[in-house]
PDB file of C-alpha atoms and ligand atoms in Angstrom:
ATOM      1  CA  MET A   1       6.833 -24.098 -55.219  1.00 98.00           C
ATOM      2  CA  ARG A   2       5.588 -20.545 -54.820  1.00 98.00           C
ATOM      3  CA  ILE A   3       7.824 -18.219 -52.813  1.00 98.00           C
ATOM      4  CA  ASP A   4       6.586 -14.793 -51.689  1.00 99.00           C
ATOM      5  CA  ILE A   5       9.393 -12.551 -50.502  1.00 99.00           C
ATOM      6  CA  ILE A   6       8.620  -9.487 -48.376  1.00 99.00           C
ATOM      7  CA  SER A   7      11.436  -6.934 -48.360  1.00 98.00           C
ATOM      8  CA  ILE A   8      12.170  -3.220 -48.430  1.00 98.00           C
ATOM      9  CA  PHE A   9      14.928  -3.829 -51.012  1.00 98.00           C
ATOM     10  CA  PRO A  10      13.462  -6.269 -53.573  1.00 98.00           C
ATOM     11  CA  GLU A  11      15.897  -4.973 -56.252  1.00 98.00           C
ATOM     12  CA  MET A  12      18.720  -6.674 -54.353  1.00 98.00           C
ATOM     13  CA  PHE A  13      17.452 -10.019 -55.644  1.00 98.00           C
ATOM     14  CA  ASP A  14      17.694  -9.074 -59.330  1.00 98.00           C
ATOM     15  CA  GLY A  15      21.198 -10.409 -60.038  1.00 97.00           C
ATOM     16  CA  PRO A  16      21.267 -13.604 -57.986  1.00 97.00           C
ATOM     17  CA  PHE A  17      17.798 -14.658 -59.086  1.00 97.00           C
ATOM     18  CA  SER A  18      18.407 -14.171 -62.820  1.00 97.00           C
ATOM     19  CA  HIS A  19      21.282 -16.609 -63.241  1.00 96.00           C
ATOM     20  CA  SER A  20      22.231 -20.243 -62.942  1.00 95.00           C
ATOM     21  CA  ILE A  21      20.015 -22.693 -61.076  1.00 95.00           C
ATOM     22  CA  ILE A  22      17.353 -20.269 -59.844  1.00 97.00           C
ATOM     23  CA  LYS A  23      16.930 -18.861 -63.339  1.00 97.00           C
ATOM     24  CA  ARG A  24      16.553 -22.357 -64.751  1.00 96.00           C
ATOM     25  CA  ALA A  25      14.073 -23.382 -62.041  1.00 97.00           C
ATOM     26  CA  LYS A  26      11.968 -20.316 -62.810  1.00 98.00           C
ATOM     27  CA  GLU A  27      12.055 -21.039 -66.538  1.00 97.00           C
ATOM     28  CA  LYS A  28      10.990 -24.638 -65.944  1.00 97.00           C
ATOM     29  CA  LYS A  29       8.165 -23.288 -63.717  1.00 97.00           C
ATOM     30  CA  LEU A  30       9.431 -25.401 -60.847  1.00 98.00           C
ATOM     31  CA  ILE A  31       9.530 -22.279 -58.682  1.00 98.00           C
ATOM     32  CA  GLU A  32       7.668 -18.994 -58.860  1.00 98.00           C
ATOM     33  CA  ILE A  33       9.013 -16.036 -56.914  1.00 98.00           C
ATOM     34  CA  PHE A  34       6.938 -12.944 -56.114  1.00 98.00           C
ATOM     35  CA  PHE A  35       8.266  -9.831 -54.404  1.00 98.00           C
ATOM     36  CA  HIS A  36       6.307  -7.569 -52.116  1.00 98.00           C
ATOM     37  CA  ASN A  37       7.837  -4.223 -51.326  1.00 98.00           C
ATOM     38  CA  LEU A  38       6.919  -3.335 -47.769  1.00 98.00           C
ATOM     39  CA  ARG A  39       6.869   0.336 -48.704  1.00 97.00           C
ATOM     40  CA  ASP A  40       3.775  -0.355 -50.818  1.00 98.00           C
ATOM     41  CA  TYR A  41       2.020  -1.171 -47.546  1.00 98.00           C
ATOM     42  CA  SER A  42       3.111   2.003 -45.773  1.00 97.00           C
ATOM     43  CA  LYS A  43       0.276   4.312 -44.793  1.00 94.00           C
ATOM     44  CA  ASN A  44       2.342   7.500 -44.553  1.00 91.00           C
ATOM     45  CA  LYS A  45       3.185   9.860 -47.369  1.00 94.00           C
ATOM     46  CA  HIS A  46       6.957   9.288 -47.179  1.00 94.00           C
ATOM     47  CA  LYS A  47       6.392   5.542 -47.587  1.00 95.00           C
ATOM     48  CA  SER A  48       8.472   4.873 -44.488  1.00 96.00           C
ATOM     49  CA  VAL A  49       8.083   1.532 -42.744  1.00 97.00           C
ATOM     50  CA  ASP A  50      10.388   1.990 -39.724  1.00 97.00           C
ATOM     51  CA  ASP A  51      10.262   3.918 -36.478  1.00 96.00           C
ATOM     52  CA  TYR A  52      12.274   4.465 -33.274  1.00 96.00           C
ATOM     53  CA  ALA A  53      12.385   1.598 -30.780  1.00 96.00           C
ATOM     54  CA  PHE A  54      10.291   2.080 -27.634  1.00 96.00           C
ATOM     55  CA  SER A  55      13.250   0.814 -25.638  1.00 87.00           C
ATOM     56  CA  GLY A  56      15.357   3.699 -26.908  1.00 90.00           C
ATOM     57  CA  GLY A  57      18.902   3.115 -28.136  1.00 89.00           C
ATOM     58  CA  ALA A  58      20.348   3.168 -31.621  1.00 90.00           C
ATOM     59  CA  GLY A  59      18.623   1.672 -34.632  1.00 93.00           C
ATOM     60  CA  MET A  60      15.221   1.736 -36.236  1.00 97.00           C
ATOM     61  CA  VAL A  61      12.627  -1.031 -36.101  1.00 97.00           C
ATOM     62  CA  ILE A  62      10.307  -2.105 -38.925  1.00 98.00           C
ATOM     63  CA  MET A  63       6.734  -1.402 -37.869  1.00 98.00           C
ATOM     64  CA  ILE A  64       4.078  -4.041 -37.346  1.00 98.00           C
ATOM     65  CA  GLU A  65       1.379  -2.564 -39.572  1.00 98.00           C
ATOM     66  CA  PRO A  66       2.852  -2.812 -43.096  1.00 98.00           C
ATOM     67  CA  ILE A  67       4.185  -6.312 -42.437  1.00 98.00           C
ATOM     68  CA  ALA A  68       0.891  -7.486 -40.926  1.00 98.00           C
ATOM     69  CA  ASP A  69      -1.099  -6.018 -43.832  1.00 98.00           C
ATOM     70  CA  CYS A  70       1.144  -7.671 -46.395  1.00 98.00           C
ATOM     71  CA  ILE A  71       1.060 -11.088 -44.701  1.00 98.00           C
ATOM     72  CA  GLU A  72      -2.733 -10.893 -44.157  1.00 98.00           C
ATOM     73  CA  LYS A  73      -3.261 -10.083 -47.824  1.00 98.00           C
ATOM     74  CA  LEU A  74      -1.125 -13.036 -48.965  1.00 98.00           C
ATOM     75  CA  LYS A  75      -2.822 -15.388 -46.497  1.00 98.00           C
ATOM     76  CA  SER A  76      -6.240 -14.364 -47.781  1.00 98.00           C
ATOM     77  CA  GLU A  77      -5.178 -15.449 -51.264  1.00 98.00           C
ATOM     78  CA  ARG A  78      -3.753 -18.907 -50.528  1.00 98.00           C
ATOM     79  CA  LYS A  79      -2.640 -21.271 -47.793  1.00 98.00           C
ATOM     80  CA  TYR A  80       1.025 -21.184 -46.764  1.00 99.00           C
ATOM     81  CA  ASP A  81       3.074 -24.082 -45.435  1.00 98.00           C
ATOM     82  CA  GLU A  82       5.338 -21.714 -43.487  1.00 98.00           C
ATOM     83  CA  ILE A  83       5.719 -17.985 -42.900  1.00 98.00           C
ATOM     84  CA  ILE A  84       9.440 -17.630 -42.439  1.00 99.00           C
ATOM     85  CA  TYR A  85      11.405 -14.763 -40.904  1.00 99.00           C
ATOM     86  CA  MET A  86      15.122 -14.618 -41.695  1.00 99.00           C
ATOM     87  CA  SER A  87      16.704 -13.929 -38.310  1.00 98.00           C
ATOM     88  CA  PRO A  88      20.181 -14.338 -36.791  1.00 98.00           C
ATOM     89  CA  ASP A  89      18.658 -16.081 -33.765  1.00 98.00           C
ATOM     90  CA  GLY A  90      16.454 -18.465 -35.816  1.00 98.00           C
ATOM     91  CA  ASP A  91      17.052 -22.179 -36.441  1.00 98.00           C
ATOM     92  CA  LEU A  92      20.381 -22.615 -38.169  1.00 98.00           C
ATOM     93  CA  LEU A  93      19.799 -23.478 -41.846  1.00 98.00           C
ATOM     94  CA  LYS A  94      20.874 -27.080 -42.435  1.00 96.00           C
ATOM     95  CA  GLN A  95      20.649 -29.420 -45.405  1.00 96.00           C
ATOM     96  CA  LYS A  96      18.144 -31.593 -43.558  1.00 94.00           C
ATOM     97  CA  SER A  97      15.627 -28.807 -42.951  1.00 96.00           C
ATOM     98  CA  ALA A  98      16.258 -27.528 -46.493  1.00 97.00           C
ATOM     99  CA  ASN A  99      15.316 -30.988 -47.838  1.00 96.00           C
ATOM    100  CA  HIS A 100      12.062 -30.819 -45.911  1.00 97.00           C
ATOM    101  CA  ILE A 101      11.187 -27.243 -46.882  1.00 98.00           C
ATOM    102  CA  SER A 102      11.917 -27.987 -50.568  1.00 97.00           C
ATOM    103  CA  THR A 103       8.793 -30.205 -50.587  1.00 97.00           C
ATOM    104  CA  PHE A 104       6.488 -27.311 -49.617  1.00 98.00           C
ATOM    105  CA  LYS A 105       3.979 -25.709 -51.969  1.00 98.00           C
ATOM    106  CA  ASN A 106       3.780 -22.103 -50.758  1.00 98.00           C
ATOM    107  CA  ILE A 107       6.062 -20.184 -48.413  1.00 99.00           C
ATOM    108  CA  ILE A 108       6.488 -16.570 -47.368  1.00 99.00           C
ATOM    109  CA  ILE A 109       9.964 -15.236 -46.562  1.00 99.00           C
ATOM    110  CA  LEU A 110      10.156 -12.009 -44.565  1.00 99.00           C
ATOM    111  CA  CYS A 111      13.412 -10.036 -44.654  1.00 98.00           C
ATOM    112  CA  GLY A 112      14.095  -7.692 -41.762  1.00 98.00           C
ATOM    113  CA  HIS A 113      16.377  -4.654 -41.749  1.00 97.00           C
ATOM    114  CA  TYR A 114      17.855  -2.090 -39.348  1.00 96.00           C
ATOM    115  CA  LYS A 115      17.469  -3.315 -35.735  1.00 96.00           C
ATOM    116  CA  GLY A 116      14.914  -5.882 -36.848  1.00 97.00           C
ATOM    117  CA  ILE A 117      11.122  -6.073 -36.871  1.00 98.00           C
ATOM    118  CA  ASP A 118       8.456  -5.387 -34.236  1.00 98.00           C
ATOM    119  CA  GLU A 119       8.456  -8.453 -31.996  1.00 98.00           C
ATOM    120  CA  ARG A 120       4.660  -8.891 -32.295  1.00 98.00           C
ATOM    121  CA  ILE A 121       5.123  -9.993 -35.914  1.00 98.00           C
ATOM    122  CA  ARG A 122       7.425 -12.771 -34.749  1.00 98.00           C
ATOM    123  CA  GLU A 123       5.009 -13.741 -32.019  1.00 98.00           C
ATOM    124  CA  PHE A 124       1.720 -13.715 -33.928  1.00 98.00           C
ATOM    125  CA  PHE A 125       2.462 -14.110 -37.660  1.00 98.00           C
ATOM    126  CA  ILE A 126       5.724 -15.988 -38.146  1.00 98.00           C
ATOM    127  CA  THR A 127       5.667 -19.800 -38.091  1.00 98.00           C
ATOM    128  CA  LYS A 128       9.401 -20.417 -38.535  1.00 98.00           C
ATOM    129  CA  GLU A 129      12.617 -18.437 -38.096  1.00 98.00           C
ATOM    130  CA  ILE A 130      15.765 -19.286 -40.019  1.00 98.00           C
ATOM    131  CA  SER A 131      19.347 -18.094 -39.541  1.00 98.00           C
ATOM    132  CA  ILE A 132      22.115 -18.652 -42.069  1.00 98.00           C
ATOM    133  CA  GLY A 133      24.851 -18.438 -39.424  1.00 98.00           C
ATOM    134  CA  ASP A 134      26.004 -16.904 -36.182  1.00 98.00           C
ATOM    135  CA  TYR A 135      26.791 -13.451 -37.525  1.00 98.00           C
ATOM    136  CA  VAL A 136      24.684 -10.370 -38.180  1.00 98.00           C
ATOM    137  CA  LEU A 137      23.887  -9.142 -41.692  1.00 98.00           C
ATOM    138  CA  SER A 138      22.485  -5.713 -42.475  1.00 98.00           C
ATOM    139  CA  GLY A 139      19.295  -7.220 -43.808  1.00 98.00           C
ATOM    140  CA  GLY A 140      17.457 -10.472 -44.425  1.00 98.00           C
ATOM    141  CA  GLU A 141      17.809 -10.204 -48.216  1.00 98.00           C
ATOM    142  CA  LEU A 142      21.225 -11.884 -48.526  1.00 98.00           C
ATOM    143  CA  ALA A 143      20.105 -14.577 -46.090  1.00 98.00           C
ATOM    144  CA  ALA A 144      16.916 -15.134 -48.114  1.00 98.00           C
ATOM    145  CA  MET A 145      19.003 -15.520 -51.299  1.00 98.00           C
ATOM    146  CA  VAL A 146      21.153 -18.196 -49.650  1.00 98.00           C
ATOM    147  CA  PHE A 147      18.054 -19.953 -48.338  1.00 98.00           C
ATOM    148  CA  VAL A 148      16.148 -19.840 -51.655  1.00 98.00           C
ATOM    149  CA  ASP A 149      19.184 -21.146 -53.568  1.00 98.00           C
ATOM    150  CA  THR A 150      19.606 -24.004 -51.086  1.00 98.00           C
ATOM    151  CA  ILE A 151      16.000 -25.185 -51.321  1.00 98.00           C
ATOM    152  CA  THR A 152      15.584 -24.592 -55.054  1.00 98.00           C
ATOM    153  CA  ARG A 153      18.371 -26.962 -56.085  1.00 96.00           C
ATOM    154  CA  LEU A 154      16.689 -29.708 -54.035  1.00 96.00           C
ATOM    155  CA  ILE A 155      13.384 -29.539 -55.929  1.00 96.00           C
ATOM    156  CA  PRO A 156      13.156 -32.572 -58.246  1.00 93.00           C
ATOM    157  CA  GLY A 157      13.812 -31.610 -61.855  1.00 93.00           C
ATOM    158  CA  VAL A 158      15.789 -28.447 -61.074  1.00 94.00           C
ATOM    159  CA  LEU A 159      19.240 -30.008 -61.387  1.00 93.00           C
ATOM    160  CA  ASN A 160      19.914 -31.847 -64.624  1.00 85.00           C
ATOM    161  CA  ASP A 161      21.300 -34.904 -62.898  1.00 76.00           C
ATOM    162  CA  GLU A 162      18.807 -35.402 -60.114  1.00 58.00           C
ATOM    163  CA  THR A 163      21.142 -37.551 -58.116  1.00 67.00           C
ATOM    164  CA  SER A 164      23.761 -34.830 -57.904  1.00 81.00           C
ATOM    165  CA  ALA A 165      22.056 -33.019 -55.014  1.00 85.00           C
ATOM    166  CA  LEU A 166      21.870 -36.323 -53.166  1.00 82.00           C
ATOM    167  CA  SER A 167      25.618 -36.865 -53.397  1.00 84.00           C
ATOM    168  CA  ASP A 168      26.454 -33.385 -52.056  1.00 91.00           C
ATOM    169  CA  SER A 169      27.970 -32.702 -48.664  1.00 91.00           C
ATOM    170  CA  PHE A 170      25.672 -32.987 -45.637  1.00 93.00           C
ATOM    171  CA  GLN A 171      23.304 -35.434 -47.296  1.00 88.00           C
ATOM    172  CA  ASN A 172      23.724 -38.660 -45.275  1.00 89.00           C
ATOM    173  CA  ASN A 173      25.754 -36.684 -42.716  1.00 93.00           C
ATOM    174  CA  LEU A 174      28.894 -36.897 -44.857  1.00 95.00           C
ATOM    175  CA  ILE A 175      31.207 -34.446 -46.607  1.00 96.00           C
ATOM    176  CA  SER A 176      31.588 -34.947 -50.358  1.00 96.00           C
ATOM    177  CA  PRO A 177      34.704 -36.737 -51.680  1.00 96.00           C
ATOM    178  CA  PRO A 178      37.204 -34.704 -53.773  1.00 97.00           C
ATOM    179  CA  VAL A 179      36.492 -34.325 -57.505  1.00 97.00           C
ATOM    180  CA  TYR A 180      38.826 -34.048 -60.511  1.00 98.00           C
ATOM    181  CA  THR A 181      38.542 -33.352 -64.225  1.00 97.00           C
ATOM    182  CA  ARG A 182      40.876 -33.214 -67.250  1.00 97.00           C
ATOM    183  CA  PRO A 183      43.790 -33.089 -67.711  1.00 98.00           C
ATOM    184  CA  ARG A 184      44.894 -36.330 -66.057  1.00 97.00           C
ATOM    185  CA  GLU A 185      48.189 -34.686 -65.203  1.00 98.00           C
ATOM    186  CA  PHE A 186      49.008 -30.996 -64.765  1.00 98.00           C
ATOM    187  CA  LYS A 187      52.622 -29.950 -64.099  1.00 98.00           C
ATOM    188  CA  GLY A 188      53.312 -33.240 -62.329  1.00 98.00           C
ATOM    189  CA  MET A 189      50.080 -33.136 -60.298  1.00 98.00           C
ATOM    190  CA  LYS A 190      48.195 -36.345 -60.989  1.00 98.00           C
ATOM    191  CA  VAL A 191      44.601 -37.465 -60.674  1.00 98.00           C
ATOM    192  CA  PRO A 192      44.362 -40.563 -58.399  1.00 98.00           C
ATOM    193  CA  ASP A 193      44.848 -43.713 -60.570  1.00 98.00           C
ATOM    194  CA  ILE A 194      41.718 -45.390 -59.222  1.00 98.00           C
ATOM    195  CA  LEU A 195      39.476 -42.740 -60.827  1.00 98.00           C
ATOM    196  CA  LEU A 196      40.908 -43.575 -64.249  1.00 97.00           C
ATOM    197  CA  SER A 197      40.638 -47.349 -63.764  1.00 97.00           C
ATOM    198  CA  GLY A 198      37.035 -47.678 -64.997  1.00 96.00           C
ATOM    199  CA  ASN A 199      36.358 -50.058 -62.091  1.00 97.00           C
ATOM    200  CA  GLU A 200      33.002 -48.709 -60.844  1.00 97.00           C
ATOM    201  CA  LYS A 201      32.937 -50.804 -57.695  1.00 98.00           C
ATOM    202  CA  GLU A 202      36.428 -49.763 -56.620  1.00 98.00           C
ATOM    203  CA  ILE A 203      35.692 -46.125 -57.483  1.00 98.00           C
ATOM    204  CA  GLU A 204      32.557 -46.126 -55.285  1.00 97.00           C
ATOM    205  CA  LYS A 205      34.594 -47.693 -52.473  1.00 98.00           C
ATOM    206  CA  TRP A 206      37.287 -45.000 -52.860  1.00 98.00           C
ATOM    207  CA  LYS A 207      34.677 -42.224 -52.829  1.00 97.00           C
ATOM    208  CA  LEU A 208      33.103 -43.541 -49.646  1.00 97.00           C
ATOM    209  CA  GLU A 209      36.521 -43.890 -47.996  1.00 98.00           C
ATOM    210  CA  LYS A 210      37.409 -40.291 -48.921  1.00 98.00           C
ATOM    211  CA  SER A 211      34.034 -39.047 -47.716  1.00 97.00           C
ATOM    212  CA  LEU A 212      34.483 -40.752 -44.365  1.00 97.00           C
ATOM    213  CA  GLU A 213      38.067 -39.489 -44.076  1.00 98.00           C
ATOM    214  CA  ARG A 214      37.026 -35.884 -44.836  1.00 97.00           C
ATOM    215  CA  THR A 215      34.087 -35.986 -42.486  1.00 97.00           C
ATOM    216  CA  LYS A 216      36.304 -37.373 -39.734  1.00 97.00           C
ATOM    217  CA  HIS A 217      38.899 -34.623 -40.182  1.00 98.00           C
ATOM    218  CA  ARG A 218      36.711 -31.633 -41.004  1.00 98.00           C
ATOM    219  CA  ARG A 219      33.299 -32.199 -39.435  1.00 97.00           C
ATOM    220  CA  PRO A 220      33.441 -35.167 -37.021  1.00 97.00           C
ATOM    221  CA  GLU A 221      30.295 -33.952 -35.244  1.00 96.00           C
ATOM    222  CA  LEU A 222      28.256 -34.902 -38.359  1.00 96.00           C
ATOM    223  CA  PHE A 223      28.682 -38.587 -37.458  1.00 95.00           C
ATOM    224  CA  SER A 224      26.613 -38.116 -34.333  1.00 92.00           C
ATOM    225  CA  GLU A 225      23.821 -36.053 -35.903  1.00 86.00           C
ATOM    226  CA  ASP A 226      20.384 -37.674 -36.228  1.00 75.00           C
ATOM    227  CA  ASP A 227      19.182 -38.786 -39.655  1.00 64.00           C
TER     228      ASP A 227
HETATM  229  N1  LIG B 301      19.268  -6.535 -33.949  1.00 65.80           N
HETATM  230  C1  LIG B 301      19.207  -7.864 -34.481  1.00 65.80           C
HETATM  231  C2  LIG B 301      19.874  -7.967 -35.842  1.00 65.80           C
HETATM  232  C3  LIG B 301      19.172  -7.216 -36.907  1.00 65.80           C
HETATM  233  S1  LIG B 301      19.981  -7.405 -38.420  1.00 65.80           S
HETATM  234  C4  LIG B 301      19.927  -8.797 -33.537  1.00 65.80           C
HETATM  235  O1  LIG B 301      20.866  -8.366 -32.889  1.00 65.80           O
HETATM  236  O2  LIG B 301      19.572  -9.983 -33.477  1.00 65.80           O
HETATM  237  C5  LIG B 301      18.775  -6.901 -39.579  1.00 65.80           C
HETATM  238  C6  LIG B 301      18.027  -8.019 -40.298  1.00 65.80           C
HETATM  239  O3  LIG B 301      18.937  -8.811 -41.015  1.00 65.80           O
HETATM  240  C7  LIG B 301      17.253  -8.969 -39.418  1.00 65.80           C
HETATM  241  O4  LIG B 301      15.963  -8.451 -39.173  1.00 65.80           O
HETATM  242  C8  LIG B 301      17.224 -10.238 -40.234  1.00 65.80           C
HETATM  243  O5  LIG B 301      16.120 -10.263 -41.111  1.00 65.80           O
HETATM  244  C9  LIG B 301      18.496 -10.151 -41.066  1.00 65.80           C
HETATM  245  N2  LIG B 301      19.607 -11.001 -40.601  1.00 65.80           N
HETATM  246  C10 LIG B 301      20.755 -10.560 -40.015  1.00 65.80           C
HETATM  247  N3  LIG B 301      21.590 -11.562 -39.762  1.00 65.80           N
HETATM  248  C11 LIG B 301      20.990 -12.690 -40.193  1.00 65.80           C
HETATM  249  C12 LIG B 301      21.351 -14.073 -40.195  1.00 65.80           C
HETATM  250  N4  LIG B 301      22.505 -14.484 -39.686  1.00 65.80           N
HETATM  251  N5  LIG B 301      20.484 -14.961 -40.730  1.00 65.80           N
HETATM  252  C13 LIG B 301      19.309 -14.561 -41.233  1.00 65.80           C
HETATM  253  N6  LIG B 301      18.909 -13.262 -41.261  1.00 65.80           N
HETATM  254  C14 LIG B 301      19.724 -12.336 -40.743  1.00 65.80           C
END
């Protein structure tokens, strides 16, 4: 998958995108990430990309022109499955939509800042808006990092054990069962006997029971979500 990220702070991605799963996915060429600094598309000498809102009030708005120019340029080079704007009022990011998006070939992710972006971009250029939760961040960069991490680990071949993403929480509308590792006993705290029994069938049954129990207590609404 090719991911083009449009941002006024592309350096923010340096740390998170050079470690762990995203690093590995890039090395395996399973994802390619390109950054486009909006300031490079500014037509004024100070390289500014924001201006006062016509409505008045506090906060600057990112102008239509640099964003439109950047998106137009990218679109002239290849076809995109989605042009995504990270936005607090977008569709809430969920595992199900992440599964779907992880199958795409090319996507653009636009990060806003300040008060947001000129509405005409949302109306005429953006094909999908994604929120990572009902709270407001200072910019779309952190949201884009969360989103890119979520979809990257779902791309086949990225995780070593391909089934491990499938057994995570929210796949199949269930919360994951608890997990344990060595030692078997720590200061009197024991690992459940069943997990040490070697009885695969009973262990699977236990895991499913725990998953159902957790989902019932923590996220009962998942049971009624569509597949
Ligand atoms: N004035 C806007 C918020 C702007 S926040 C409002 O009240 O809705 C600045 C930028 O941060 C946004 O343009 C968006 O790209 C990003 N952002 C903020 N919160 C976000 C969230 N929960 N999910 C995704 N992006 C978010």
